[in-house]
PDB file of C-alpha atoms in Angstrom:
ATOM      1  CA  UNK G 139     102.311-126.304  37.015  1.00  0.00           C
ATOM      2  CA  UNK G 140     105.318-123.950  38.760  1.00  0.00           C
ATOM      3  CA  UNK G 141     108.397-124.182  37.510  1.00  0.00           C
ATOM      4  CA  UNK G 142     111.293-125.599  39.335  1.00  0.00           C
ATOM      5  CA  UNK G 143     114.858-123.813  39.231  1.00  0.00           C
ATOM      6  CA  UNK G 144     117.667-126.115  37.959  1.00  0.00           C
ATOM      7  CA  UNK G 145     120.627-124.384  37.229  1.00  0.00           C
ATOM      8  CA  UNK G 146     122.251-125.470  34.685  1.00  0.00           C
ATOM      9  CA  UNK G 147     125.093-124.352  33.085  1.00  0.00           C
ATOM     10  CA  UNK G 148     125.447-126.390  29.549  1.00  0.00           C
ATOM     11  CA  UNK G 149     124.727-130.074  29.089  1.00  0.00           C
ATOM     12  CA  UNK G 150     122.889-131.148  32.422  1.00  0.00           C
ATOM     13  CA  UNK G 151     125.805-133.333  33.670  1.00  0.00           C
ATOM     14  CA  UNK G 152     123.760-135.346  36.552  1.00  0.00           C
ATOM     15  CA  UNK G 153     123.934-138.526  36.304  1.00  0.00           C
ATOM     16  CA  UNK G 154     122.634-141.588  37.980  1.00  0.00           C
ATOM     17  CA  UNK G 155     124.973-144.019  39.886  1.00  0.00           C
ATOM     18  CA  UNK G 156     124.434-146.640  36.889  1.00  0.00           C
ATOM     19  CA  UNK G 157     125.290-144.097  34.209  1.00  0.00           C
ATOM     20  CA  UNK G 158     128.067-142.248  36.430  1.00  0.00           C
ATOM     21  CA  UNK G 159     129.486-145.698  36.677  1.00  0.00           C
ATOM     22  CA  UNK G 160     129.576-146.719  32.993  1.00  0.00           C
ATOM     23  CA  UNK G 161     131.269-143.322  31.838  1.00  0.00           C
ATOM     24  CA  UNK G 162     133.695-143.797  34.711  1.00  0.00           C
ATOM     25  CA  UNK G 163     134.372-147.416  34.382  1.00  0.00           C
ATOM     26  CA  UNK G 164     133.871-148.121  37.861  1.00  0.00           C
ATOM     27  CA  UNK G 165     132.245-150.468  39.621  1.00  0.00           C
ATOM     28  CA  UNK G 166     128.544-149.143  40.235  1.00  0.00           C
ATOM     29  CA  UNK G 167     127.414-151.618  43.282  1.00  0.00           C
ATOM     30  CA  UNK G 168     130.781-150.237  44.818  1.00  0.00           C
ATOM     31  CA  UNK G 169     129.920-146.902  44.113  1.00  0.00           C
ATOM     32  CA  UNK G 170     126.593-147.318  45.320  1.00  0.00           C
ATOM     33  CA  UNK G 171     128.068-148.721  48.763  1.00  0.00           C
ATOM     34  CA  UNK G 172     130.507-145.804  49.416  1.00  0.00           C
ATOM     35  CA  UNK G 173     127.652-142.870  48.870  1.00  0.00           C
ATOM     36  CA  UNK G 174     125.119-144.783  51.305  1.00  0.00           C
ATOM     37  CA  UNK G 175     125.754-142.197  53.854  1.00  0.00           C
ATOM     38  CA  UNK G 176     124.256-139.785  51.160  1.00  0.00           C
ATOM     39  CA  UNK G 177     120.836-138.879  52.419  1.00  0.00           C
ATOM     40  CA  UNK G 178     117.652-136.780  52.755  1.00  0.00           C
ATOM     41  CA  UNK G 179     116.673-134.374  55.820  1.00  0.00           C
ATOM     42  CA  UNK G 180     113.429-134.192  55.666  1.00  0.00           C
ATOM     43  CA  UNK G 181     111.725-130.946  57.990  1.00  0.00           C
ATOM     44  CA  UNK G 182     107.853-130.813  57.605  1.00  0.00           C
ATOM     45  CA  UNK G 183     106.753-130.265  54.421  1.00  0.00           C
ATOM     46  CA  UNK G 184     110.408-129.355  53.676  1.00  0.00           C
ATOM     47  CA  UNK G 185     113.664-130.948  52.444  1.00  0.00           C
ATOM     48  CA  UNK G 186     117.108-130.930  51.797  1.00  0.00           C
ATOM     49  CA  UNK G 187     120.382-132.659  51.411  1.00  0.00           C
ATOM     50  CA  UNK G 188     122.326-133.949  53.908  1.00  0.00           C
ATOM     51  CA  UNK G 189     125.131-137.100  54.583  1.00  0.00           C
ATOM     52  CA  UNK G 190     126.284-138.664  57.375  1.00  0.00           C
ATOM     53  CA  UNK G 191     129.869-137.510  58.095  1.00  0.00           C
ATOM     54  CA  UNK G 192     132.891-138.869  59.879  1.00  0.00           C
ATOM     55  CA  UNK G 193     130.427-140.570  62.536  1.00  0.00           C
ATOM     56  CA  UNK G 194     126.882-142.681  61.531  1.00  0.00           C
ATOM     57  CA  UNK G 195     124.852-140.628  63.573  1.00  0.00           C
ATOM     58  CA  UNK G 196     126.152-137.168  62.574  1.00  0.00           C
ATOM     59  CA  UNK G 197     124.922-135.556  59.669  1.00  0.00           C
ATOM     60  CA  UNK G 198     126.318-131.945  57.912  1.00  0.00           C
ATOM     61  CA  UNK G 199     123.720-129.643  55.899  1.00  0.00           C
ATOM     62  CA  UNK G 200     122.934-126.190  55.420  1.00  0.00           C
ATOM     63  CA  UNK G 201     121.593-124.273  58.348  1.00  0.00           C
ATOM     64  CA  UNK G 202     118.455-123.268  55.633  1.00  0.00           C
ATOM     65  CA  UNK G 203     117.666-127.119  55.621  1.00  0.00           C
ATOM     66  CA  UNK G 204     116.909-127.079  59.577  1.00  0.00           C
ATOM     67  CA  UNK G 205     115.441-122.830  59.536  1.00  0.00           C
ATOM     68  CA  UNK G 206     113.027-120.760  57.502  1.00  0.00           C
ATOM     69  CA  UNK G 207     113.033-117.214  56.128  1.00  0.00           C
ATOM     70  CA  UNK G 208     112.019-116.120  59.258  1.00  0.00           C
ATOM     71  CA  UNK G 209     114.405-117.934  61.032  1.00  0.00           C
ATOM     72  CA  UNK G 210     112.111-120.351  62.622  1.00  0.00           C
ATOM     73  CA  UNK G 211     112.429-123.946  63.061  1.00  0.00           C
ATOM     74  CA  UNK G 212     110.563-125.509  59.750  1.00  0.00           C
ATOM     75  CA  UNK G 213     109.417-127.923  61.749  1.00  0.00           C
ATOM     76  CA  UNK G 214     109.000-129.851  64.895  1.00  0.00           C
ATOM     77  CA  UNK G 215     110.491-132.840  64.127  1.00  0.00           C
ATOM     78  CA  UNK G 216     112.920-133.370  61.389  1.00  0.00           C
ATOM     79  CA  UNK G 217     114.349-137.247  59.732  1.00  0.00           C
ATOM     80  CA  UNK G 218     117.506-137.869  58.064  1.00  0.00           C
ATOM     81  CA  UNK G 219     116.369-140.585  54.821  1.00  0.00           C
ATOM     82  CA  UNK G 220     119.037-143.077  53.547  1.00  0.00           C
ATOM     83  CA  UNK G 221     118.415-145.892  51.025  1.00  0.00           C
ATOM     84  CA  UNK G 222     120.103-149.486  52.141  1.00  0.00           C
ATOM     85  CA  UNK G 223     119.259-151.958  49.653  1.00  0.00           C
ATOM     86  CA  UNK G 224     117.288-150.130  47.574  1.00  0.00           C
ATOM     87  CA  UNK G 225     114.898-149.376  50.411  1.00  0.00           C
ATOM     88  CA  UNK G 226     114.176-146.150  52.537  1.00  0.00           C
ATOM     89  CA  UNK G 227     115.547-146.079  55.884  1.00  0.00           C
ATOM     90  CA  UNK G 228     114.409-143.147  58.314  1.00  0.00           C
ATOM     91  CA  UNK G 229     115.743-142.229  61.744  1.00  0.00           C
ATOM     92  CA  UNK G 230     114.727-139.058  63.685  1.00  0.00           C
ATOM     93  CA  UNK G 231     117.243-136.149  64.253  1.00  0.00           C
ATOM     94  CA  UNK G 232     118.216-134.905  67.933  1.00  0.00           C
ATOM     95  CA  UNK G 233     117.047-131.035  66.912  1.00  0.00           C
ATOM     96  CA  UNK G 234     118.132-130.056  70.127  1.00  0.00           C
ATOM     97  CA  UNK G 235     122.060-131.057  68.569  1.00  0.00           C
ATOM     98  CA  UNK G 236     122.099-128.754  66.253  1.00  0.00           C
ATOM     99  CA  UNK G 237     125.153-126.864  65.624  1.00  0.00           C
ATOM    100  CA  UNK G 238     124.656-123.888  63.197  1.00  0.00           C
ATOM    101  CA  UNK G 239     126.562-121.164  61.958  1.00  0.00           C
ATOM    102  CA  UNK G 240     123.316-119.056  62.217  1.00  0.00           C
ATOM    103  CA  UNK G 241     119.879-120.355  63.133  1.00  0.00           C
ATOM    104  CA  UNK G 242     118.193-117.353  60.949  1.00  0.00           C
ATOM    105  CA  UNK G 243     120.311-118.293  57.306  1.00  0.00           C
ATOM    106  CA  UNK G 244     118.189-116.112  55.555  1.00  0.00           C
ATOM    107  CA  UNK G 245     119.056-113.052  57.089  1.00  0.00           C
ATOM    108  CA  UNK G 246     123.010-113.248  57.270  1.00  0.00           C
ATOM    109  CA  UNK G 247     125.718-114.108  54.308  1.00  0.00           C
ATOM    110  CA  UNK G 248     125.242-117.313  53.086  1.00  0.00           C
ATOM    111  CA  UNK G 249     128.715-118.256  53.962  1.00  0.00           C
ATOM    112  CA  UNK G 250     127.799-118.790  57.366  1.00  0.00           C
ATOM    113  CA  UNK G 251     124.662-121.662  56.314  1.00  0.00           C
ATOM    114  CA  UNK G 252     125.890-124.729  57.712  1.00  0.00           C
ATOM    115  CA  UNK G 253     124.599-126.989  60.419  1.00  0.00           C
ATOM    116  CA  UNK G 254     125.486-130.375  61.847  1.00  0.00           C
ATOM    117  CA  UNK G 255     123.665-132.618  64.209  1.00  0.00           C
ATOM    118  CA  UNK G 256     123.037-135.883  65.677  1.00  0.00           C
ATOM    119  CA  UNK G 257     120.421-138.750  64.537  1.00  0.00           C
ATOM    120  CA  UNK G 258     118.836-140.030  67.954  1.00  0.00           C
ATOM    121  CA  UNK G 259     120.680-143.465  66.824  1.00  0.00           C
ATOM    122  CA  UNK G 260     123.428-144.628  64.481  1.00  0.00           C
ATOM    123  CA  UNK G 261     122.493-145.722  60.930  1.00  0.00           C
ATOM    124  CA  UNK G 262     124.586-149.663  61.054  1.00  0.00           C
ATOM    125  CA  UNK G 263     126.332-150.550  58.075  1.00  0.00           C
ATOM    126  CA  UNK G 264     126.679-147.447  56.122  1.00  0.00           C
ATOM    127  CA  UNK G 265     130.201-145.920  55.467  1.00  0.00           C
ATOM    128  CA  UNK G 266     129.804-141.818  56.755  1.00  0.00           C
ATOM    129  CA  UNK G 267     131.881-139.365  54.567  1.00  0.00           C
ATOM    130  CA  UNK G 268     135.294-138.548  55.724  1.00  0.00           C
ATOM    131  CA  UNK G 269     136.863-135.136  55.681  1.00  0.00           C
ATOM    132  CA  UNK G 270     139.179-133.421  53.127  1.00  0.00           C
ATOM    133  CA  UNK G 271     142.073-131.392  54.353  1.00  0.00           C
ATOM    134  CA  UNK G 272     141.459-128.121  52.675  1.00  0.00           C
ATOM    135  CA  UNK G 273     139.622-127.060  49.452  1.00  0.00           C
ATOM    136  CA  UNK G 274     140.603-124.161  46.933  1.00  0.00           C
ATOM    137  CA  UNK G 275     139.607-122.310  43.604  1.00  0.00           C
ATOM    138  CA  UNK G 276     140.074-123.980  40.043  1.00  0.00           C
ATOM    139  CA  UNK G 277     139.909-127.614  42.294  1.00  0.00           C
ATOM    140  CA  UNK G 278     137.928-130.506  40.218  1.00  0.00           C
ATOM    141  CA  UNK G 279     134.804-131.949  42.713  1.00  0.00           C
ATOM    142  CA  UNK G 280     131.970-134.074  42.821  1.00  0.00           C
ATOM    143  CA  UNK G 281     128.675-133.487  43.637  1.00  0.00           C
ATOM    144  CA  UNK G 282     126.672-136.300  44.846  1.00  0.00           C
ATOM    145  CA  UNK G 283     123.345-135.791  46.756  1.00  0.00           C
ATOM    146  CA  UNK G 284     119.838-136.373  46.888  1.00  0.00           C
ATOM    147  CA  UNK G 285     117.337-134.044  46.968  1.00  0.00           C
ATOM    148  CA  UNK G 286     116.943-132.242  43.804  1.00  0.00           C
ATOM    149  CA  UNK G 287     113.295-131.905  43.337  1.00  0.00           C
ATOM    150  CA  UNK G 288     113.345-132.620  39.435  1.00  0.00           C
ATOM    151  CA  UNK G 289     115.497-135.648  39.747  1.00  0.00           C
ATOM    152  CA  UNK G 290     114.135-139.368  40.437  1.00  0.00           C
ATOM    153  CA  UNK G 291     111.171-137.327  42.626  1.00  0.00           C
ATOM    154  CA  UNK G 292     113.615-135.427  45.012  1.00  0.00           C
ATOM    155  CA  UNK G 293     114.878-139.041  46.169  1.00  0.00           C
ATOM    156  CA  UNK G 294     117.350-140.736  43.678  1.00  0.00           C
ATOM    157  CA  UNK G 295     121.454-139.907  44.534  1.00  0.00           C
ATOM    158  CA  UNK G 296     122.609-137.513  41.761  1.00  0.00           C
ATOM    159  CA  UNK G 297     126.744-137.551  40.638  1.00  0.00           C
ATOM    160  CA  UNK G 298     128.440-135.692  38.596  1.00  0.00           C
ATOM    161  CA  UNK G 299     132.299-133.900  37.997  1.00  0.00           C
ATOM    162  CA  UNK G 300     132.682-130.317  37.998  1.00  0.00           C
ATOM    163  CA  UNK G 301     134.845-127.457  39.265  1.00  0.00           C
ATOM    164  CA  UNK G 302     134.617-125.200  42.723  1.00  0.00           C
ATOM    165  CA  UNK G 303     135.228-121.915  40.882  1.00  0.00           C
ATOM    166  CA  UNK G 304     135.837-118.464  42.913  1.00  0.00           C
ATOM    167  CA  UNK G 305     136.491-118.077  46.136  1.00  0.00           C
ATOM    168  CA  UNK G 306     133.551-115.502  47.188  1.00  0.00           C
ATOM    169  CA  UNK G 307     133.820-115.135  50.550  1.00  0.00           C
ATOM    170  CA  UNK G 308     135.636-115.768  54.074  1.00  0.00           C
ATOM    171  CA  UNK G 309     132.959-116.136  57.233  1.00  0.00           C
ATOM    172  CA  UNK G 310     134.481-114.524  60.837  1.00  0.00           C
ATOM    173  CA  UNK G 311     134.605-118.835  62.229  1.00  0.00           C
ATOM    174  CA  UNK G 312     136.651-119.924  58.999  1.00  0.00           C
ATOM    175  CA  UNK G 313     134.589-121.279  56.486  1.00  0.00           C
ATOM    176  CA  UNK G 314     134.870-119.593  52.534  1.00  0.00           C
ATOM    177  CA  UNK G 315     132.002-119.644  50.087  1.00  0.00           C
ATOM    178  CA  UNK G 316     133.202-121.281  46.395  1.00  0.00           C
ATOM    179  CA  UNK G 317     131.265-120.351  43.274  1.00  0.00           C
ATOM    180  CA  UNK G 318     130.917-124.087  41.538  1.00  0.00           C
ATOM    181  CA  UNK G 319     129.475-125.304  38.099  1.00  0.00           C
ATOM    182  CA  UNK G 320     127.831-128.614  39.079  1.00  0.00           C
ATOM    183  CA  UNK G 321     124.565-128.163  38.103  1.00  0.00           C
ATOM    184  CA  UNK G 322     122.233-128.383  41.221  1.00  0.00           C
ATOM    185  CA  UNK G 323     118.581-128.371  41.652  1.00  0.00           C
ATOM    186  CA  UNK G 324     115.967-127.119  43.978  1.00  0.00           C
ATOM    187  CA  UNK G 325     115.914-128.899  46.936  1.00  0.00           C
ATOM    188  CA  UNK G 326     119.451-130.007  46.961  1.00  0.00           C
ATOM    189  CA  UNK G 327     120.904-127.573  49.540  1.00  0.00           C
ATOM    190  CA  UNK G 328     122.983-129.401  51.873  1.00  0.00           C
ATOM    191  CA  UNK G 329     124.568-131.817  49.850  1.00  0.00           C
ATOM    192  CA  UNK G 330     127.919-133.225  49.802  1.00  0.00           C
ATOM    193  CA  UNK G 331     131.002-131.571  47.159  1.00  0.00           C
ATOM    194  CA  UNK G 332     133.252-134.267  47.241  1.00  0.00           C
ATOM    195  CA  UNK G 333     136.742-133.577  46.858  1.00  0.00           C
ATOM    196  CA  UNK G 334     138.957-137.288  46.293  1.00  0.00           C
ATOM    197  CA  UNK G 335     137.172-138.875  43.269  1.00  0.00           C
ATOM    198  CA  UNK G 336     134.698-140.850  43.476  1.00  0.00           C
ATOM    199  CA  UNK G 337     135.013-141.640  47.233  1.00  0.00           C
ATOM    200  CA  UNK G 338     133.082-139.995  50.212  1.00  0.00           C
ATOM    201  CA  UNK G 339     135.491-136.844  51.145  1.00  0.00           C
ATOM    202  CA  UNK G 340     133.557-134.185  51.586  1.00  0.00           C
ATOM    203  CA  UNK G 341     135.218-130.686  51.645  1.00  0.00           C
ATOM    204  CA  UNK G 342     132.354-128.417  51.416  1.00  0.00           C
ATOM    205  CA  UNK G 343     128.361-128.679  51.607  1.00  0.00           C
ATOM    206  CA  UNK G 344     125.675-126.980  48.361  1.00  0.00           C
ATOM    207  CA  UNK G 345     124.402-123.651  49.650  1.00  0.00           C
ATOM    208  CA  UNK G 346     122.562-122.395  46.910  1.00  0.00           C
ATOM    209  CA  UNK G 347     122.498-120.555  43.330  1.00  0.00           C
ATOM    210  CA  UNK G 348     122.748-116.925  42.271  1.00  0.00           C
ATOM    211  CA  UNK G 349     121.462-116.385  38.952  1.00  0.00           C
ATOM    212  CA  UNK G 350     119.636-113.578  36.406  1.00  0.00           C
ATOM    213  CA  UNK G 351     117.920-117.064  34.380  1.00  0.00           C
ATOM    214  CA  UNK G 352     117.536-120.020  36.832  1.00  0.00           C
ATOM    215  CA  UNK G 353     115.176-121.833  34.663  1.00  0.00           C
ATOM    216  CA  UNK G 354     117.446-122.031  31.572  1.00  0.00           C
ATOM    217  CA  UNK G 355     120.685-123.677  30.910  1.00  0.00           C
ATOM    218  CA  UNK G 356     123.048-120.683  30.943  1.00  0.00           C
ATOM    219  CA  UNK G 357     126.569-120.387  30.655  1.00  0.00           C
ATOM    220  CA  UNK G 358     128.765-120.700  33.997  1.00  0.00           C
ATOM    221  CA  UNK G 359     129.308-116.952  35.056  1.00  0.00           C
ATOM    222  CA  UNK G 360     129.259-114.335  37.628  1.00  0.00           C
ATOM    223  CA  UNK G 361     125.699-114.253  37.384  1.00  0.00           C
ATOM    224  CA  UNK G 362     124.458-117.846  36.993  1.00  0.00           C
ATOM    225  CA  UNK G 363     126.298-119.968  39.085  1.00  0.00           C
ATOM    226  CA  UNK G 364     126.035-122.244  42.013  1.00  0.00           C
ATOM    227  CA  UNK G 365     127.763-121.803  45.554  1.00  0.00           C
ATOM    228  CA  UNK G 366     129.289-123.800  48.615  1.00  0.00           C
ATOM    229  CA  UNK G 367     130.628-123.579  51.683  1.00  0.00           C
ATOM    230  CA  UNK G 368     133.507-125.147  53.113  1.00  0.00           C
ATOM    231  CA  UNK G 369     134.008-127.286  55.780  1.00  0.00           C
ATOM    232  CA  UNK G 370     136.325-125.491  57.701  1.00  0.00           C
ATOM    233  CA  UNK G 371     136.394-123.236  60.726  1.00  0.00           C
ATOM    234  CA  UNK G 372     133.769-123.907  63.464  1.00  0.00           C
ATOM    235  CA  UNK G 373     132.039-125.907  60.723  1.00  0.00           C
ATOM    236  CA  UNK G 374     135.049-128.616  60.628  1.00  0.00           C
ATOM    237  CA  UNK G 375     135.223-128.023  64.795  1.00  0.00           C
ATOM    238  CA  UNK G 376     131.528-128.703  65.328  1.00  0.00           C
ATOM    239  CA  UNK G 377     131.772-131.844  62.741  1.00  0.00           C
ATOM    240  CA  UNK G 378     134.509-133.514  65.024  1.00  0.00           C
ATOM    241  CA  UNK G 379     132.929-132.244  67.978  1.00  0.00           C
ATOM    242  CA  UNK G 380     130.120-134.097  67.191  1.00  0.00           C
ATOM    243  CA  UNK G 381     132.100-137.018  66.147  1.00  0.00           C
ATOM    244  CA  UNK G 382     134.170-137.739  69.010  1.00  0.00           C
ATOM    245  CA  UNK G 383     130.992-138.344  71.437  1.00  0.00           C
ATOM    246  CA  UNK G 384     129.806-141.715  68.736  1.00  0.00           C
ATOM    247  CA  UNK G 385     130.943-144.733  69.343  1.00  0.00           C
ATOM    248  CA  UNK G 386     131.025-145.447  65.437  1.00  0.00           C
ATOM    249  CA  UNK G 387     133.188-142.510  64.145  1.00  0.00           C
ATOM    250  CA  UNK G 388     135.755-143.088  61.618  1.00  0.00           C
ATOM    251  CA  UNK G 389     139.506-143.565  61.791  1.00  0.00           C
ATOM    252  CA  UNK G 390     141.409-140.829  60.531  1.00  0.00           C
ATOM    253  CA  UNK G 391     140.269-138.306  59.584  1.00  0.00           C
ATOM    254  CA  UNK G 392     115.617-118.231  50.333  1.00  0.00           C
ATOM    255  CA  UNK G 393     115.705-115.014  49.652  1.00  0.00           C
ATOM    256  CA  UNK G 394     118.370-112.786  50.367  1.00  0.00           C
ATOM    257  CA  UNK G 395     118.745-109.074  49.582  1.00  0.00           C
ATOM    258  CA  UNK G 396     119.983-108.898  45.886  1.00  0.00           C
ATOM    259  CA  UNK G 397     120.786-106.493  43.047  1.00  0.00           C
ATOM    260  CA  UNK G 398     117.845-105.979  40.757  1.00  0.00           C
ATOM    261  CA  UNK G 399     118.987-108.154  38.078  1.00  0.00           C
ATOM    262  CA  UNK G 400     120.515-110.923  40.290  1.00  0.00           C
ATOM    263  CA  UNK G 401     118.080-113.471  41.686  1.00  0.00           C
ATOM    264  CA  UNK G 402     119.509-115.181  45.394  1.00  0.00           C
ATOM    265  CA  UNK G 403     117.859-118.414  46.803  1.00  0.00           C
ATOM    266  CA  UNK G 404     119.247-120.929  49.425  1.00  0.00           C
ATOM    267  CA  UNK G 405     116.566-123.314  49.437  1.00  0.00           C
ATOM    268  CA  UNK G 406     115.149-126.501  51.119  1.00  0.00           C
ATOM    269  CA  UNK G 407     112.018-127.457  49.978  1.00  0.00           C
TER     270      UNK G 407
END
């Protein structure tokens, strides 16, 4: 049986919306209602995270979620995957929408792996995230996706409180890659790092993990750590770009060349 990667940096601190909600006090059909727009893009045999944001037909992910190692589409047709009412809900994405920072991920700094895009039609009902102002180092965050190919089988919505970390890097259209300590697994890429507690403001999407022992709980360091970028830059352009043509937008607002010892992956899978 392969192993998956899960990086983990202590105490696995994922919870479930039920058990996020009963350390937190709060309200977990609320909860559950406000991360609706916290979903699946599913590319082939591929997947990743994704949500819809400040629109219900736009979605924001990691370029990596849409392109492979070779910088080829993963597939020919791609579906974003929300869960209303405890069912599955699937609509198609426009691929010809995409908006990337680089359509071959792989092969560039990962600060630069985002992507948004359109659904071919809204998802009704569901509240899309909203947009933080700005992000920074040493700022406390949530991480709330789906995806992670060890949790609920790659399907249920994962939350938990952690820190962005570092500031890493600054990409050439304005977005900065953070060093977090959420713990994250495979097939997670995309999803949402939530800035306002416990509400859907997103301020940067999972990229991936850099790490010399991804398959043990390690401590939080410059070797064993997860990473984001922010939503800023062309990123937070091509988000309200994409926003302002929907009818329902909201008010307001792989392997990579490494070190010897220092294993890279941004991954859908």
């Amino acid at each position: 049986m392969p192993v998956t990667p899960v990086v983990v940096f202590g105490r696995n601190s994922r919870r479930s919306v039920d058990d996020f909600a009963t350390d937190h006090r709060l309200n977990p059909e609320r909860l559950r209602h406000d991360f609706e727009a916290a979903g699946l893009i599913e590319c082939g045999q591929a997947h990743g995270a994704g949500q819809l944001t400040l629109a219900n037909d736009v979605v924001t992910t990691a370029a990596h979620v849409f392109f492979d190692e070779q910088g080829h589409p993963r597939a020919k047709s791609c579906t974003f995957v929300a869960e209303l009412g405890g069912k599955p809900v699937r609509i198609p994405i426009d691929l010809h929408s995409i908006v990337a920072g680089s359509t071959n991920p792989y092969a560039i700094a990962a600060v630069h792996d985002w992507a948004v895009a359109h659904l071919t039609r809204p998802l009704e009902g569901v509240v899309p995230f909203s947009l933080a102002g700005s992000v920074h180092g040493n700022e406390p965050v949530e991480f709330v996706a789906r995806g992670h190919i060890d949790w609920g089988e790659g399907r249920r919505l994962s939350m938990e409180q952690c820190r962005l970390r570092d500031q890493l890097s600054i990409g050439s259209e304005g977005t900065r890659e953070f060093s977090f300590d959420c713990e994250t697994g495979d097939g997670a890429s995309g999803g949402a790092v939530v800035t306002a507690a416990n509400k859907p403001v997103i301020g940067a999407i999972l990229v991936g993990w850099r790490s010399t022992k991804p398959f043990i709980s390690a401590p939080f360091s410059n070797t064993h750590y997860n990473f984001a970028v922010s939503i800023e830059g062309a990123f937070k352009r091509a988000v309200i770009a994409a926003a302002a043509t929907s009818a329902t937008t909201v008010a307001g607002a792989g392997m990579t060349s490494a070190g010897p010892s220092t294993k890279l992956a941004a991954r859908a899978r």
